[in-house]
CSV table of C-alpha atoms and ligand atoms in Angstrom, one decimal:
chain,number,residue,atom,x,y,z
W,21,UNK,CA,-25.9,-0.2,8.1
W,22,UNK,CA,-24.2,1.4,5.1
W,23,UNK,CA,-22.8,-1.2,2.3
W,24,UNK,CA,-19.5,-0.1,0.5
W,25,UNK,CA,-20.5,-2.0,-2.3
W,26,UNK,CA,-23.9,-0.9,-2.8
W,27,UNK,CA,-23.2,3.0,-1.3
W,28,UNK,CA,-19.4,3.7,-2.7
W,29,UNK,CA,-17.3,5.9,-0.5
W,30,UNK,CA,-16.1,9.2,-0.8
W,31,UNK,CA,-12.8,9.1,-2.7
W,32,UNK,CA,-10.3,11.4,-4.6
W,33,UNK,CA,-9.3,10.5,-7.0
W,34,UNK,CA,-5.1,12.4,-7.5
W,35,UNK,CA,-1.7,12.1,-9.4
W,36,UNK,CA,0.7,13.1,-6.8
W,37,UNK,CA,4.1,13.9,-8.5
W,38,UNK,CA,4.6,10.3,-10.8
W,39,UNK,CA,2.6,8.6,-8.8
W,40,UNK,CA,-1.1,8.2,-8.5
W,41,UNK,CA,-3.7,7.2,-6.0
W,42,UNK,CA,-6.7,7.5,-4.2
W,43,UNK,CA,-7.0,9.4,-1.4
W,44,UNK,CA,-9.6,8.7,1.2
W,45,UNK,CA,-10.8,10.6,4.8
W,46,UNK,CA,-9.8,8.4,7.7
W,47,UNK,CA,-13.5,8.3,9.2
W,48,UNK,CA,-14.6,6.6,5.9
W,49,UNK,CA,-12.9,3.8,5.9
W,50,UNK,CA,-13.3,1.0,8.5
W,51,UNK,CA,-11.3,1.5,11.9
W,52,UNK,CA,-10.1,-2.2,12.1
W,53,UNK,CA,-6.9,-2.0,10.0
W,54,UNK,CA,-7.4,-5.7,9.1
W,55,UNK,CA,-10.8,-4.6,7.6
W,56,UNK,CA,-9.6,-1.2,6.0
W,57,UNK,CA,-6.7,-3.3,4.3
W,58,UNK,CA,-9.2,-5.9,2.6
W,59,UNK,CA,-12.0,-2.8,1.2
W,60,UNK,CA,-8.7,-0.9,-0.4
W,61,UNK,CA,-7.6,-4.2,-1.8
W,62,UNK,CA,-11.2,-4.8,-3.4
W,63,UNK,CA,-11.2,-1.2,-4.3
W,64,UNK,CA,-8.5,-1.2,-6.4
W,65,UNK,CA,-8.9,-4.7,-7.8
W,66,UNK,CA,-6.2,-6.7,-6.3
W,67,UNK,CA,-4.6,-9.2,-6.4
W,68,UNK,CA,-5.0,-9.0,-10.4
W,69,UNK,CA,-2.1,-8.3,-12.6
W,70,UNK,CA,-4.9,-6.2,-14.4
W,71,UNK,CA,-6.7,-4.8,-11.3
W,72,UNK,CA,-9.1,-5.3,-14.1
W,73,UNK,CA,-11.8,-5.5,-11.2
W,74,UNK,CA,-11.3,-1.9,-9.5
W,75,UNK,CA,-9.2,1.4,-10.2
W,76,UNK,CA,-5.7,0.5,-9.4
W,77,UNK,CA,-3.7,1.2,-12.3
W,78,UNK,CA,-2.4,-2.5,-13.0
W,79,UNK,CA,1.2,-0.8,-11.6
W,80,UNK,CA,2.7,-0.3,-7.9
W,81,UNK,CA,2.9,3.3,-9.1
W,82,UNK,CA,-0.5,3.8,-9.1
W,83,UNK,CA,-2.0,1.4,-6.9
W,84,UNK,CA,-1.2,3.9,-3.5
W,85,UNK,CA,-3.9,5.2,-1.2
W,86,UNK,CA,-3.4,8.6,0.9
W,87,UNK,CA,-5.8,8.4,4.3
W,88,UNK,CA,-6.1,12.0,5.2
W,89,UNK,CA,-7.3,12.8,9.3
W,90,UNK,CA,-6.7,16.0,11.7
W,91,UNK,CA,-3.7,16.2,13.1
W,92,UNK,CA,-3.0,14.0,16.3
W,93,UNK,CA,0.5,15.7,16.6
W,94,UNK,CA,1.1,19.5,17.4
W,95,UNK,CA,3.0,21.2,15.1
W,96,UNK,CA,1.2,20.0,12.0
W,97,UNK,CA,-2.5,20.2,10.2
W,98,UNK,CA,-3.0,17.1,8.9
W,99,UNK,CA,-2.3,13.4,9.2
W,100,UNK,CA,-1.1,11.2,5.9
W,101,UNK,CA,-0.8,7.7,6.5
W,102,UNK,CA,0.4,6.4,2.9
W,103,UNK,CA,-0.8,2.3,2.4
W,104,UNK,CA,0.6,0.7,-0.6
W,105,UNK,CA,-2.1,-2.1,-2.2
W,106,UNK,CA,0.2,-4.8,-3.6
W,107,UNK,CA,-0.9,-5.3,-7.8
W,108,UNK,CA,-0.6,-8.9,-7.8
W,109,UNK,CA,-0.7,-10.2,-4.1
W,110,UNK,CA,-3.5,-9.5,-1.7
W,111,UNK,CA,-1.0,-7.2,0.8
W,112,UNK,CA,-1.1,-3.7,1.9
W,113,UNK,CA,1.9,-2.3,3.6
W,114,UNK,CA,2.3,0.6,5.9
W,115,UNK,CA,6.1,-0.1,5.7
W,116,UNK,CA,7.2,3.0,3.7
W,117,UNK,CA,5.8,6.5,2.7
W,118,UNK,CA,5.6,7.8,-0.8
W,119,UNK,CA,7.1,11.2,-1.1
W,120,UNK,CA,5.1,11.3,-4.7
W,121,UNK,CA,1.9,10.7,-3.2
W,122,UNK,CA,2.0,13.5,-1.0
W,123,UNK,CA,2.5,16.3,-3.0
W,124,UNK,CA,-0.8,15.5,-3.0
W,125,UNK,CA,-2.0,15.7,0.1
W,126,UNK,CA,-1.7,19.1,0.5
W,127,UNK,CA,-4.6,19.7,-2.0
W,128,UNK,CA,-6.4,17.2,-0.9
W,129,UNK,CA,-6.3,18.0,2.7
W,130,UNK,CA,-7.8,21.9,1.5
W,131,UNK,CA,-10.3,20.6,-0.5
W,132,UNK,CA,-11.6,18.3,1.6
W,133,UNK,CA,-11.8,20.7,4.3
W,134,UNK,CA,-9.4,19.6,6.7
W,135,UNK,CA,-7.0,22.8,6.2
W,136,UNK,CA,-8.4,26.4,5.4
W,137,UNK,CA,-6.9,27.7,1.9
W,138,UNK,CA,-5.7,31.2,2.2
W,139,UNK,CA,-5.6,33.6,-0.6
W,140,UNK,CA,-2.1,33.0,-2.8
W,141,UNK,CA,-0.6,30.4,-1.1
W,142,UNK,CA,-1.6,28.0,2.1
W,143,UNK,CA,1.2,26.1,4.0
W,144,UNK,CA,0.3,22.9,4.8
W,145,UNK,CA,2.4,20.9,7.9
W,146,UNK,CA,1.8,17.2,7.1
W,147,UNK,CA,2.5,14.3,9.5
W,148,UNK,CA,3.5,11.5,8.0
W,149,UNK,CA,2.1,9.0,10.2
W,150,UNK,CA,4.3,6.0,8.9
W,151,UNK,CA,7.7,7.9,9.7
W,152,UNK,CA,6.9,9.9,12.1
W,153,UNK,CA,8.4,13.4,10.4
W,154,UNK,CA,6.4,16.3,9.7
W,155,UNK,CA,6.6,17.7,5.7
W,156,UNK,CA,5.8,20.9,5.1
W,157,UNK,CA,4.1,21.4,1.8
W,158,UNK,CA,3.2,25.2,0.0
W,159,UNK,CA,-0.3,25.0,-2.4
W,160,UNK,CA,-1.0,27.3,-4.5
W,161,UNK,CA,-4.6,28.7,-3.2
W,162,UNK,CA,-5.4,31.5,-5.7
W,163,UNK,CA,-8.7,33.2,-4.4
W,164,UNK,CA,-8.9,30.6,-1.7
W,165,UNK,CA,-8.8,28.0,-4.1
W,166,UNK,CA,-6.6,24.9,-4.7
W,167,UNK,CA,-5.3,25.7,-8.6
W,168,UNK,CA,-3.4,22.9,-10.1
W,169,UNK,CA,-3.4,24.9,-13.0
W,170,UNK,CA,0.9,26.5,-13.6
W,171,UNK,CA,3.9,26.2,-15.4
W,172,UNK,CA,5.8,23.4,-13.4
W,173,UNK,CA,6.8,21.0,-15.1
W,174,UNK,CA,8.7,17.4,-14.0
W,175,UNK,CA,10.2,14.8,-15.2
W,176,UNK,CA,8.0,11.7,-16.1
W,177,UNK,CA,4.9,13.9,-16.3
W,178,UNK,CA,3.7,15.6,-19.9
W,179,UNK,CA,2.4,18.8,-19.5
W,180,UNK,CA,3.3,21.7,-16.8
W,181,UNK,CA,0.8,22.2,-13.8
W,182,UNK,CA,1.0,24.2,-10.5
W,183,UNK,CA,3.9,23.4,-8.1
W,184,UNK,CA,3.8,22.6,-5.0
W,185,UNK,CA,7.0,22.8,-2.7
W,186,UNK,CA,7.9,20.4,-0.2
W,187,UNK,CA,10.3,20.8,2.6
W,188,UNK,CA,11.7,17.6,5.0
W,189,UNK,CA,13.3,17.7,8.4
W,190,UNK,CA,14.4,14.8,10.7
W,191,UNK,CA,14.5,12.1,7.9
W,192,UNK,CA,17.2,10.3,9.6
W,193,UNK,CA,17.1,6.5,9.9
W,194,UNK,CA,12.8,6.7,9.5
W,195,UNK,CA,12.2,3.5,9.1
W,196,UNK,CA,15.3,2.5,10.1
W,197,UNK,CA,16.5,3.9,13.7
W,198,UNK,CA,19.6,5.6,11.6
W,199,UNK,CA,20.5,6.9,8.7
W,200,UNK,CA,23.3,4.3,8.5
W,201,UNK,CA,21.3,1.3,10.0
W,202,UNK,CA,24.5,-0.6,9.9
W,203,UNK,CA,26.7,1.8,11.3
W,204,UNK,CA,29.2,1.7,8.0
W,205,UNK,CA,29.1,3.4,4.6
W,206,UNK,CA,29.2,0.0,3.0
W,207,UNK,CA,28.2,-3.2,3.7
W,208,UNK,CA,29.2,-6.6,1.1
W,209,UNK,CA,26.2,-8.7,0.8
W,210,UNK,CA,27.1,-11.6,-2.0
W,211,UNK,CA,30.0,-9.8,-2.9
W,212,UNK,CA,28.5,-6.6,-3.7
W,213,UNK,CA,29.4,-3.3,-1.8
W,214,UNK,CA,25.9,-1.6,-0.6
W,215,UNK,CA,25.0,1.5,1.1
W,216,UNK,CA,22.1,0.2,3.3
W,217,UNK,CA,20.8,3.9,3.9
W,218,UNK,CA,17.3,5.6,4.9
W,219,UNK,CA,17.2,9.5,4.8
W,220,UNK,CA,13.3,9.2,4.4
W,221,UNK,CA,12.8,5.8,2.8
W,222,UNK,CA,15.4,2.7,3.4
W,223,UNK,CA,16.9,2.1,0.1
W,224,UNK,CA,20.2,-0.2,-1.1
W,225,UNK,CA,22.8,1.9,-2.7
W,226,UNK,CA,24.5,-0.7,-6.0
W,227,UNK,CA,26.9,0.1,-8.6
W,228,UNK,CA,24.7,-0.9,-11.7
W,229,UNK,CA,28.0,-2.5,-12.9
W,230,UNK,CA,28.2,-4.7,-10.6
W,231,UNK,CA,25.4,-6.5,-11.8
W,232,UNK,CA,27.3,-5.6,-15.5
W,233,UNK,CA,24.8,-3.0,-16.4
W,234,UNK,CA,25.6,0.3,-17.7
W,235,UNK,CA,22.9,1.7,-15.5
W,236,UNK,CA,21.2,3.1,-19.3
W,237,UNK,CA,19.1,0.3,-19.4
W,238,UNK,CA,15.2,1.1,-19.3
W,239,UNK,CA,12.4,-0.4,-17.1
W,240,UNK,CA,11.0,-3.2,-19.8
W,241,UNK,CA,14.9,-4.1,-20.4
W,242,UNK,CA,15.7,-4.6,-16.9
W,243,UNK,CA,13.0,-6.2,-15.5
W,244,UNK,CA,13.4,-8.8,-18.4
W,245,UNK,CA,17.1,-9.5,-17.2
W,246,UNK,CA,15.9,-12.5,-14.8
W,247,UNK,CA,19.2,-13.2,-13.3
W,248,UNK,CA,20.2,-9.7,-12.8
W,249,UNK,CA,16.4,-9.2,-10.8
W,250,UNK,CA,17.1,-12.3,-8.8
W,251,UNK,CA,20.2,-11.2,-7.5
W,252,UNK,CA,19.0,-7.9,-6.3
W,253,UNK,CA,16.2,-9.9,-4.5
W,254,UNK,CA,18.4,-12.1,-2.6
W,255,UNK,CA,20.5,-9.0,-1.9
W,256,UNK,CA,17.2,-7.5,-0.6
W,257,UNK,CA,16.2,-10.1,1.0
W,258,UNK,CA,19.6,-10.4,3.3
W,259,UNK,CA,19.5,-6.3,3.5
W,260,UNK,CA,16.3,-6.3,5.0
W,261,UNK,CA,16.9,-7.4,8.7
W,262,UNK,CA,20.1,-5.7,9.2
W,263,UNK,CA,18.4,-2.7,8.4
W,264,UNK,CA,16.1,-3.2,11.3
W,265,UNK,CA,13.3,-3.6,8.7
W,266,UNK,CA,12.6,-7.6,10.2
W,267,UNK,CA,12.1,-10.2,7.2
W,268,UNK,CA,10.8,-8.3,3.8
W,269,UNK,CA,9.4,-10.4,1.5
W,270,UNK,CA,6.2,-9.2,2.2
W,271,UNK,CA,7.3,-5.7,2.4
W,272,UNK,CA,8.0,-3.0,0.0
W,273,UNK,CA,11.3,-1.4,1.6
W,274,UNK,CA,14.1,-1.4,1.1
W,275,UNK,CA,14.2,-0.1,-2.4
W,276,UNK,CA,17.3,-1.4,-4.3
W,277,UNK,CA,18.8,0.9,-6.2
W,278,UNK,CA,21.7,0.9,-9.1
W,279,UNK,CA,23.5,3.8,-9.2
W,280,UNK,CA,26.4,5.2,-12.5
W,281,UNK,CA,27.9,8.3,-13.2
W,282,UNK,CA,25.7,10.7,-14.1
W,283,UNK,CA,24.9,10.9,-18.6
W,284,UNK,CA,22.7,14.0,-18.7
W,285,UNK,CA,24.2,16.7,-16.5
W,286,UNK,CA,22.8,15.7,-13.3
W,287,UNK,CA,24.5,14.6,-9.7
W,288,UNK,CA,24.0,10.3,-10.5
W,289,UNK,CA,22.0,8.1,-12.5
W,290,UNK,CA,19.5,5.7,-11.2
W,291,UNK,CA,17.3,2.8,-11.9
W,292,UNK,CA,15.6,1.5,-8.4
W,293,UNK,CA,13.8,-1.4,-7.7
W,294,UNK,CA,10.1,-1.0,-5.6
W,295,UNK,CA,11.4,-3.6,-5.0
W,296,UNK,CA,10.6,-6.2,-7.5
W,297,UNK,CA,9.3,-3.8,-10.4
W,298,UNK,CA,11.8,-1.3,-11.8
W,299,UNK,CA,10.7,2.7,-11.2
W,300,UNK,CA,9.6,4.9,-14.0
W,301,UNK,CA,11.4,7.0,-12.5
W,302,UNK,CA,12.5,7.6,-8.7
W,303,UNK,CA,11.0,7.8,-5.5
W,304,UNK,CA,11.2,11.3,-4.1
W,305,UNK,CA,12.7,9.8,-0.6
W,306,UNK,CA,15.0,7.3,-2.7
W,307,UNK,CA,16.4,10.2,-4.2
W,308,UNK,CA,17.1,12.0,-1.1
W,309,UNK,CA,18.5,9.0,0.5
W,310,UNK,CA,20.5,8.3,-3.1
W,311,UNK,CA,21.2,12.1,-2.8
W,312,UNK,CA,23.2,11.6,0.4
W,313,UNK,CA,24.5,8.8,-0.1
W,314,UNK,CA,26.9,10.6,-2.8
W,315,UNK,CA,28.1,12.5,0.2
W,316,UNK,CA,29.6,8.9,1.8
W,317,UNK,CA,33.1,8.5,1.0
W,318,UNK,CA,34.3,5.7,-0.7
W,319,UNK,CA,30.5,4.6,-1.1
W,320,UNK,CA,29.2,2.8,-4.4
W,321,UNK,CA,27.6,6.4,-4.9
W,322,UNK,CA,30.0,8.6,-4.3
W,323,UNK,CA,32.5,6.7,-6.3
W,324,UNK,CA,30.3,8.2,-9.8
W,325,UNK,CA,28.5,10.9,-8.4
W,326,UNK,CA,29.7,14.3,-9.2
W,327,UNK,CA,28.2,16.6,-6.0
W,328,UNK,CA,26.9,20.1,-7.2
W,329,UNK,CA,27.8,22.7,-4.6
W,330,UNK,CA,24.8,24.3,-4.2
W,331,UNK,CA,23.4,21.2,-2.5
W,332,UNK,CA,20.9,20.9,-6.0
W,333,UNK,CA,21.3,17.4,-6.9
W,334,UNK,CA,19.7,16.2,-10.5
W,335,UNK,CA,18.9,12.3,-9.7
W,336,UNK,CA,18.4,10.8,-13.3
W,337,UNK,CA,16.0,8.3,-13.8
W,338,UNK,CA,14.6,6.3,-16.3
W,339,UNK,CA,12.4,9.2,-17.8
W,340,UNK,CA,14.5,12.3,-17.1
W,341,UNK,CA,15.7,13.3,-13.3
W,342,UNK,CA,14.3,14.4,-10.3
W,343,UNK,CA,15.2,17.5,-8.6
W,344,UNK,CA,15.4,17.2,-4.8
W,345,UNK,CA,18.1,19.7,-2.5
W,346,UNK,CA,20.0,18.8,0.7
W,347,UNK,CA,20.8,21.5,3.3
W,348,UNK,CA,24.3,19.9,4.4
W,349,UNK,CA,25.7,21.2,7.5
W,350,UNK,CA,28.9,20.1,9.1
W,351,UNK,CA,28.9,17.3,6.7
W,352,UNK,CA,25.3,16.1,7.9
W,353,UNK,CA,22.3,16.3,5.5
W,354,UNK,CA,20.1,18.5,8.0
W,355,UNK,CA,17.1,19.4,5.5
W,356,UNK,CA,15.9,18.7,2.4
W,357,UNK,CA,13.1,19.9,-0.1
W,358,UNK,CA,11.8,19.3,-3.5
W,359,UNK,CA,9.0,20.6,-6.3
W,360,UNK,CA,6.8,18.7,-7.2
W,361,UNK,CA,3.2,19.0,-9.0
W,362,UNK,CA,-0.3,17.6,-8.5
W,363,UNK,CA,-3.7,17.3,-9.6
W,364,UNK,CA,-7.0,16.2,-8.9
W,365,UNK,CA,-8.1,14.0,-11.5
W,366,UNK,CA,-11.9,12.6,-10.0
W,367,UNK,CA,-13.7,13.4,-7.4
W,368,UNK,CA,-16.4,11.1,-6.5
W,369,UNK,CA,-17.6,7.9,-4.7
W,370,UNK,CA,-15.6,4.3,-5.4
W,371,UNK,CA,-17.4,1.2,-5.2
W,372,UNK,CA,-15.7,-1.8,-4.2
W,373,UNK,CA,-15.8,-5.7,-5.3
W,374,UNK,CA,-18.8,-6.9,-2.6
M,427,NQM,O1,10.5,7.3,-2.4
M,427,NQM,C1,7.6,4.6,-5.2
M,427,NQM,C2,7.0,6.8,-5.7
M,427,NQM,C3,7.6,5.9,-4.8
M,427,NQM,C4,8.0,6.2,-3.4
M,427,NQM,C5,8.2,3.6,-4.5
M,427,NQM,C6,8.3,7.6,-3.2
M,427,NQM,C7,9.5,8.0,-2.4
M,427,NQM,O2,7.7,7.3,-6.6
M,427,NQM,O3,9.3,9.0,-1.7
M,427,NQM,O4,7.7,8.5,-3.7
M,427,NQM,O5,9.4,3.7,-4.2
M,427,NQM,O6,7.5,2.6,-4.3
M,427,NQM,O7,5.8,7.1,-5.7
């Protein structure tokens, strides 16, 4: 019988867009989800607010795990179920995908076989197993090839690298049942006016100066504002079940975010909440959902967004802004896509706590 600790498992290793992880084949990791969630939490080190102990990266933005199968849908090459392993509590929670995370799983999926690379360019239809949606994601394949070598370059990243494209249908309420989970474009919970919205991740839509921030602040700054952090919880906390989402404090949805008019060009400025630590930047389905949530009338959003017309919405963030494009038709947000970069940082075996 093998022994994690003594014979690793196969792991890679990858930064997926601003996040990073470790990406894993289903068939190596224990069937029994109960078991599967306690090796990923030794592998990474948790709970530790160091993760001194393993390879998580002491932060919820790179303490993700990717588990890559064949397809069990038609229509798509490849299964993604995204896990996020809680730094400092011994959780893992299926209860959200990472839109960062897998513009990785593309590459991954080619080179570990899963999906045939063709020359140039392979298209890559991901199911995203905790929504339900399929993404379709482009990889540059040179020669057959995964390259993560190019001249992309985003926000919160140094450097350039190759891109890789992602396109989104049916994002609709995917946690949630609908976009508006609620019904209305704005719900008051303790006196502040929220968007409780999911168009690919269920987030809470605040007007940063409601909480008497200029929405300029940086991550350090706001996570050291204790009152202003407690607030947003309890808002969180009430959000939670009437967004179908059932009690939260163990989960990692909804995401709160603060929204203010836009300072650098862009369509609105955000700082977000996942959901106790404040985002280096944004979630790529927070800024979709943030995205159309500009398009709600009278919404905390739409009140300081300024909506480009080519459906190309700049989402700032703490560390620049984030690209991501609605197709809108008839008012409703139909599609939407985004470019995002990669790379495989190891490739090896990971040997957890015993
Ligand atoms: O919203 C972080 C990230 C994410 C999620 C988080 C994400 C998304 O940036 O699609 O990517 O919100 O916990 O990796």
């Amino acid at each position: 019988m093998s022994d994690p600790a003594a014979d690793g498992i196969p792991c890679l290793w990858m930064r997926g867009g601003t996040s990073k992880g470790a990406y894993f084949l289903k068939d190596d990791l224990p069937a029994d989800p109960a078991a599967r969630d306690g090796l990923l939490l030794a592998i990474m080190g948790s709970p530790d607010p160091r993760q001194i102990d393993g390879i998580g990266g002491a932060d919820p933005l790179c303490s993700k795990v990717a588990v890559l199968s064949g397809s069990s849908r038609a229509g798509a090459d490849v299964d993604y179920l995204f896990l996020q392993v809680f730094v400092d509590q011994p959780l893992v929670s299926d209860a959200q995908g990472c839109g960062n995370i897998l513009a990785a799983v593309g590459p991954a999926a080619i080179e570990r076989g899963l999906v045939a690379a063709r020359d140039g360019e392979t298209e890559v239809r991901i199911h995203m197993v905790n929504t339900g949606e399929v993404a379709v994601a482009r990889v540059a394949t040179p020669g057959g090839r995964v390259s993560y070598r190019g001249g992309a370059a985003i926000d919160g990243v140094p450097g350039t690298a190759a891109p890789v494209a992602l396109m989104f249908q049916g994002l609709a309420g995917s946690m949630c049942g609908a976009m508006l989970p609620t019904g209305r474009a704005v719900d008051v919970i303790d006196g502040v006016a929220c968007t409780l919205i999911d168009m690919g991740m269920p987030c809470v839509v605040m007007a940063a100066a409601d909480f008497g921030l200029t929405g300029a602040e940086g991550r350090e700054e706001i996570e050291a504002m204790a009152a202003v952090c407690a607030r947003v919880e309890a808002i969180r906390l009430q959000a939670g079940p009437m967004m179908n989402l059932g009690e939260v404090a163990e989960k990692s949805v909804p995401k709160m975010v603060l929204v203010s008019a836009p300072a650098e060009g862009g369509a609105v400025r955000t700082r977000s909440f996942i959901p106790r630590r404040v985002h280096a930047s944004v979630g790529v389905f927070a800024a979709v959902s943030v995205a159309s949530a500009c398009l709600l009338p009278g919404s905390p959003a739409a009140e300081v967004a300024v909506v480009p017309e080519d459906g190309r919405f700049r989402v700032e963030h703490p560390t620049g802004a984030a690209e991501v494009y609605l197709e809108v038709r008839d008012g409703q947000v139909a599609g939407a896509g985004t470019i995002r970069t990669a790379r495989k940082l190891m490739d090896g075996r990971v040997f957890p706590r015993g």
